[in-house]
Amino acid sequence: MKAGGTPLEDRISAGYRDLSPQERRAADALLDHLGDLGTYRATELAALAGVSKATMSRLFRKLGYEDFEGLREHLRVQRGRGLPIAVDPSPGLRERLEQEVKNLEKVYSALDDTMLDDVAAALATARDVVVVGRRGSLGPATQLRRNLIQVRGRVHLAPGPGQSLADDLVGLGPEDVVVVVSIRRHAFKVAAMVEALLADGVRVLLLADSSLRHLASAVTWWIECPITTEGAFDSMVAPVSVVAVLSDRVHGALDGAADRVEAIDARYALLREIDES
């Protein structure tokens, strides 16, 4: 069996029938601890499975790895693609905070006031603003749409309920702005969507992690958001912070923002939608 990029669970499934009873116990232990497998040593995994270290080593080789370090390297590759796999022990609170600060410092050092003002002016004056957020990117995309709709009209989240992207993106042009929020693992065909929008003359802001850096020169505006952590999941601190920055800039670029905020607040009171206690 070749190593390649086949996920561990698929390798185990494909060869499970050919494993000895002891090797099956070892394989079951790997599956039981798939989310944090890389945080163990080979001897610890053998103990968890109730098998010898030699049995565990044979299993690694049958699955296509030279040894346990080969498996750990495979998990690192999978983690680099955005899979929630713990390759190293979970960082402590201090280490986590330091990494989040590094991510924020990196994104803020790359931001430029002139570019932010240009983006804010475009978002403030566009005929329609469409914010695209799929999979894990839906959270910050929803927050951006929620913020912008407080200060201007015609801000849409795509795809809408029961809609496809084609439904929501067709008919846009140079008067419009599309904000694409895409953090790995990316939804299918992000690049094709961006290319289609640009071909229609739509101005595109791409807010993404480094895995979409190849699109940076193609889009109208590019903001790279670091998401690095030592844990199993990527951090969304930087993307959410950038959303707050953009929202504030648009608020400042709109003369009528305060009037719209007051009108919405009055409607909240009329419809009793907000708990004021």
XYZ file of C-alpha atoms in Angstrom:
277
model
C 0.000 0.000 0.000
C 1.428 3.381 -0.951
C 1.421 6.288 1.440
C 0.082 8.993 -0.862
C -2.628 11.252 0.511
C -5.226 8.634 1.439
C -6.776 9.401 4.858
C -5.816 7.014 7.648
C -9.370 5.781 8.213
C -9.684 4.869 4.508
C -6.419 2.918 4.647
C -7.618 0.990 7.680
C -10.981 0.264 6.046
C -9.360 -0.949 2.826
C -7.018 -3.398 4.566
C -8.987 -4.339 7.674
C -9.917 -7.853 6.497
C -6.267 -8.743 5.986
C -5.213 -7.732 9.497
C -4.592 -10.228 12.286
C -6.820 -10.019 15.374
C -4.098 -8.167 17.274
C -3.551 -5.776 14.408
C -7.293 -5.131 14.254
C -7.230 -4.190 17.929
C -4.396 -1.804 17.165
C -6.277 -0.361 14.169
C -9.404 0.122 16.285
C -7.331 2.072 18.803
C -6.054 4.349 16.055
C -9.614 5.040 14.920
C -10.780 5.651 18.497
C -8.123 8.347 18.909
C -8.127 9.746 15.388
C -8.725 13.340 16.496
C -5.670 13.486 18.761
C -3.591 10.617 17.432
C -0.453 12.670 16.912
C -0.252 13.621 20.579
C 0.577 10.024 21.596
C 3.773 8.025 21.381
C 3.793 4.651 19.645
C 4.271 2.839 22.956
C 1.274 4.675 24.429
C -0.909 3.674 21.487
C 0.188 0.071 21.866
C -0.726 0.176 25.551
C -4.128 1.703 24.769
C -4.797 -1.095 22.275
C -3.480 -3.808 24.574
C -0.977 -5.025 21.970
C 2.781 -5.130 21.731
C 4.834 -2.324 20.238
C 5.929 -4.775 17.532
C 2.285 -5.354 16.557
C 1.693 -1.607 16.334
C 4.829 -1.205 14.189
C 3.632 -3.962 11.810
C 0.301 -2.181 11.494
C 2.002 1.107 10.590
C 3.896 -0.629 7.791
C 0.777 -2.405 6.496
C -0.991 0.969 6.362
C 1.786 2.389 4.202
C 3.939 4.186 6.778
C 7.562 3.384 7.506
C 6.992 3.963 11.206
C 4.978 6.071 13.621
C 6.834 9.229 12.607
C 5.677 8.591 9.055
C 2.105 8.500 10.332
C 2.653 11.726 12.286
C 4.007 13.407 9.149
C 0.914 12.288 7.248
C -1.263 13.792 9.992
C 0.668 17.076 9.713
C -0.117 17.174 6.000
C -3.786 16.511 6.736
C -3.764 19.240 9.421
C -2.207 21.615 6.888
C -5.239 21.039 4.665
C -7.494 22.175 7.501
C -8.610 18.850 8.940
C -9.270 19.034 12.705
C -6.458 16.699 13.756
C -4.269 17.247 16.820
C -0.689 16.478 15.778
C 0.931 17.893 18.902
C -0.296 18.258 22.494
C -2.939 20.962 22.842
C -1.318 24.308 23.680
C -1.818 25.840 27.102
C -3.740 29.059 27.557
C -0.598 31.224 27.540
C 0.726 29.564 24.377
C -2.671 29.903 22.720
C -2.868 33.596 23.589
C 0.629 34.217 22.240
C -0.276 32.550 18.941
C -3.481 34.560 18.624
C -1.522 37.768 19.253
C 0.978 36.756 16.562
C -1.860 36.157 14.099
C -3.368 39.570 14.859
C -0.014 41.322 14.605
C 0.612 39.662 11.255
C -2.713 40.650 9.711
C -2.613 44.204 11.080
C 0.953 44.768 9.898
C -0.195 43.890 6.377
C -3.234 46.183 6.414
C -2.912 49.560 4.749
C -5.039 52.600 5.614
C -5.272 53.686 2.006
C -6.494 50.267 0.900
C -8.964 50.062 3.797
C -10.374 53.469 2.956
C -10.720 52.418 -0.677
C -12.573 49.242 0.333
C -14.778 51.151 2.767
C -15.721 53.709 0.121
C -16.605 50.920 -2.305
C -18.708 49.079 0.274
C -20.428 52.314 1.245
C -21.361 53.386 -2.278
C -21.913 50.087 -4.121
C -25.361 49.430 -5.543
C -25.389 45.984 -3.942
C -22.960 44.340 -1.542
C -22.945 40.547 -1.519
C -21.048 38.691 1.194
C -20.186 35.088 0.337
C -19.402 32.696 3.170
C -19.660 28.927 3.011
C -18.698 26.117 5.373
C -16.565 27.442 8.240
C -16.442 30.891 6.667
C -20.150 31.445 7.241
C -19.569 32.848 10.744
C -17.414 35.883 9.875
C -19.355 36.406 6.640
C -22.634 36.538 8.559
C -21.125 38.984 11.049
C -19.940 41.277 8.247
C -23.362 41.240 6.592
C -25.047 41.859 9.964
C -22.784 44.861 10.629
C -23.110 46.398 7.178
C -26.901 46.103 7.038
C -27.009 48.297 10.150
C -25.519 51.226 8.227
C -26.643 50.689 4.604
C -29.238 48.823 2.610
C -28.934 46.139 -0.058
C -26.409 43.927 1.708
C -26.948 40.242 0.967
C -25.494 36.997 2.307
C -24.876 34.332 -0.322
C -25.884 31.689 -0.847
C -29.262 32.475 0.679
C -31.481 29.773 2.180
C -32.532 27.336 -0.522
C -30.395 29.166 -3.073
C -27.239 28.340 -5.012
C -24.416 30.805 -5.601
C -25.492 31.164 -9.226
C -28.910 32.400 -8.061
C -27.363 35.127 -5.906
C -24.381 36.199 -8.020
C -25.844 36.455 -11.514
C -26.658 39.971 -12.705
C -23.955 41.725 -10.698
C -21.628 44.183 -12.377
C -19.156 47.051 -11.895
C -21.557 48.935 -9.598
C -21.514 46.082 -7.100
C -19.025 44.625 -4.616
C -18.730 40.997 -3.579
C -16.872 40.133 -0.391
C -15.682 36.531 -0.450
C -14.774 35.125 2.955
C -13.077 31.765 2.517
C -11.096 30.001 5.223
C -9.852 26.443 4.679
C -11.222 23.885 4.099
C -12.635 25.843 1.210
C -15.938 25.158 -0.466
C -15.727 23.781 -3.993
C -14.794 26.065 -6.917
C -13.893 29.255 -5.019
C -11.401 30.258 -7.713
C -13.932 29.662 -10.498
C -16.502 31.797 -8.685
C -14.013 34.649 -8.258
C -12.967 34.446 -11.900
C -16.603 34.569 -13.058
C -17.304 37.648 -10.927
C -14.223 39.452 -12.204
C -15.192 38.594 -15.784
C -18.515 40.373 -15.141
C -16.641 43.449 -13.946
C -17.620 42.943 -10.297
C -15.233 44.330 -7.699
C -14.140 41.509 -5.376
C -12.673 41.671 -1.894
C -11.170 38.307 -0.934
C -10.687 37.747 2.783
C -8.957 34.384 3.114
C -6.096 32.397 4.591
C -2.763 31.869 2.833
C -3.973 28.842 0.861
C -5.774 31.228 -1.543
C -2.813 33.567 -1.918
C -2.555 32.576 -5.595
C -5.712 34.649 -6.177
C -4.306 37.772 -4.495
C -3.158 39.458 -7.700
C -6.400 38.697 -9.524
C -8.956 40.182 -7.132
C -9.630 43.875 -6.574
C -8.612 43.712 -2.913
C -6.902 40.956 -0.940
C -6.668 40.571 2.843
C -4.787 37.554 4.136
C -5.869 36.291 7.551
C -3.501 34.029 9.514
C -5.311 31.107 11.146
C -2.367 29.176 12.599
C -2.702 27.326 15.902
C -1.021 24.315 17.473
C -4.421 22.816 18.235
C -6.731 20.719 16.117
C -8.801 23.644 14.840
C -7.863 26.786 12.938
C -8.278 30.138 14.646
C -10.922 32.586 13.405
C -9.693 35.468 15.586
C -7.936 37.324 12.764
C -10.798 37.043 10.232
C -13.351 38.227 12.799
C -11.119 41.146 13.803
C -10.749 42.179 10.154
C -14.544 42.073 9.817
C -14.797 44.539 12.729
C -12.193 46.833 11.130
C -13.994 46.849 7.781
C -17.358 47.454 9.435
C -16.025 50.454 11.370
C -14.494 51.930 8.221
C -17.738 51.610 6.292
C -19.645 53.189 9.190
C -17.268 56.141 9.057
C -17.552 56.454 5.287
C -21.356 56.776 5.292
C -22.910 60.155 6.104
C -26.310 58.600 6.722
C -25.114 55.718 8.926
C -26.313 57.276 12.190
C -29.772 57.961 10.752
C -30.144 54.366 9.609
C -28.995 53.048 12.994
C -31.617 55.209 14.724
C -34.326 54.111 12.303
C -33.520 50.442 12.847
C -33.471 50.934 16.622
C -36.896 52.579 16.459
C -38.203 49.621 14.456
C -36.751 47.241 17.050
C -38.810 49.054 19.683
C -41.930 49.020 17.528
C -41.701 45.291 16.857
C -40.380 44.482 20.333
C -37.588 42.375 18.840
C -34.819 43.391 21.255
C -34.705 42.755 25.011
C -33.950 46.184 26.501
C -33.830 44.971 30.127
